[in-house]
Each structure stands twice: as structure tokens, then as C-alpha cells.
């Protein structure tokens, strides 16, 4: 089995934002030379997440962020964490810091409407995403 790992940085532009990174992951997969296997997309941050959802209609990421905001308010009585970003930590754990996508014939096996998103919950700031492609 061959393993190729690559990091890249991105800059979020607002406090909460879903950034479509599908084309970047796709290019890492194509350059890896791996035809069949999987790709793990990972973010090494405690106030961000990786998720897969619809990237055809920009209203979808908007509505996901709106719903998370309602479920997990920025300020709430009872929060103890002194940084003031407890909501971002909670959202990070709810969505998780990685996704795994299967690769078949050098292409990501995503559904027609699926895209891979980096989710910012405490921006704007510079972030890192790690992609590991494994297979043959
Ligand atoms: Zn914090």
C-alpha cells in the first residue's frame, strides 16, 4: 500500500464559514498516483471541522451554519471556558475533525451533490488541512 500525505493552508473570512475544499482534495488524489483506496481529510484544530454535504446550492451550507448557531449559541450562561469560544469547540466535536472518502479509478467516490467542506467556527484565521491518500 502506498501512502501520500499533504498539508495545505486556507484563510477563513468570517467567524463561521463553510469552505468547499473538494477540488483541492481531488487534485491531491490525482497527483498521488493512487487509483484505488481512500483519502482522509483531517483538520488539526479544536474550533473547526470537516464535513461532507451539498455543494451545489450555497443555501445548504448557509442553513447548516444557521442551524448550528441556533443549537449552540455563541454566548450562553454556564460556559466556563475563558476564551469565549466554547460554541466553536462544541461545534467542532459535533461535526468531527475528519472525513474519509473512497477512491475508485483515481476519482473521489462522492455523490453527485456532495462536496467536502472545511468548517470554520472561530475565524477569521489561518488554518491547516491535512490530506492522506492511501491505496494502490
Ligand atoms: Zn477555546
mmCIF file with all atom_site columns, C-alpha atoms and ligand atoms in Angstrom, residues 47 81 83 85 89, ligand 1:
data_model
loop_
_atom_site.group_PDB
_atom_site.id
_atom_site.type_symbol
_atom_site.label_atom_id
_atom_site.label_alt_id
_atom_site.label_comp_id
_atom_site.label_asym_id
_atom_site.label_entity_id
_atom_site.label_seq_id
_atom_site.pdbx_PDB_ins_code
_atom_site.Cartn_x
_atom_site.Cartn_y
_atom_site.Cartn_z
_atom_site.occupancy
_atom_site.B_iso_or_equiv
_atom_site.pdbx_formal_charge
_atom_site.auth_seq_id
_atom_site.auth_comp_id
_atom_site.auth_asym_id
_atom_site.auth_atom_id
_atom_site.pdbx_PDB_model_num
ATOM   1 C  CA  . UNK A 1 47 ? -12.605 25.012 16.815 1.00 0.00 ? 47 UNK A CA  1
ATOM   2 C  CA  . UNK A 1 81 ? -14.013 28.319 29.048 1.00 0.00 ? 81 UNK A CA  1
ATOM   3 C  CA  . UNK A 1 83 ? -11.513 32.160 25.643 1.00 0.00 ? 83 UNK A CA  1
ATOM   4 C  CA  . UNK A 1 85 ? -15.276 30.337 22.044 1.00 0.00 ? 85 UNK A CA  1
ATOM   5 C  CA  . UNK A 1 89 ? -15.363 23.841 20.496 1.00 0.00 ? 89 UNK A CA  1
HETATM 6 ZN ZN1 . LIG B 2 .  ? -11.055 27.913 23.163 1.00 0.00 ? 1  LIG B ZN1 1
#
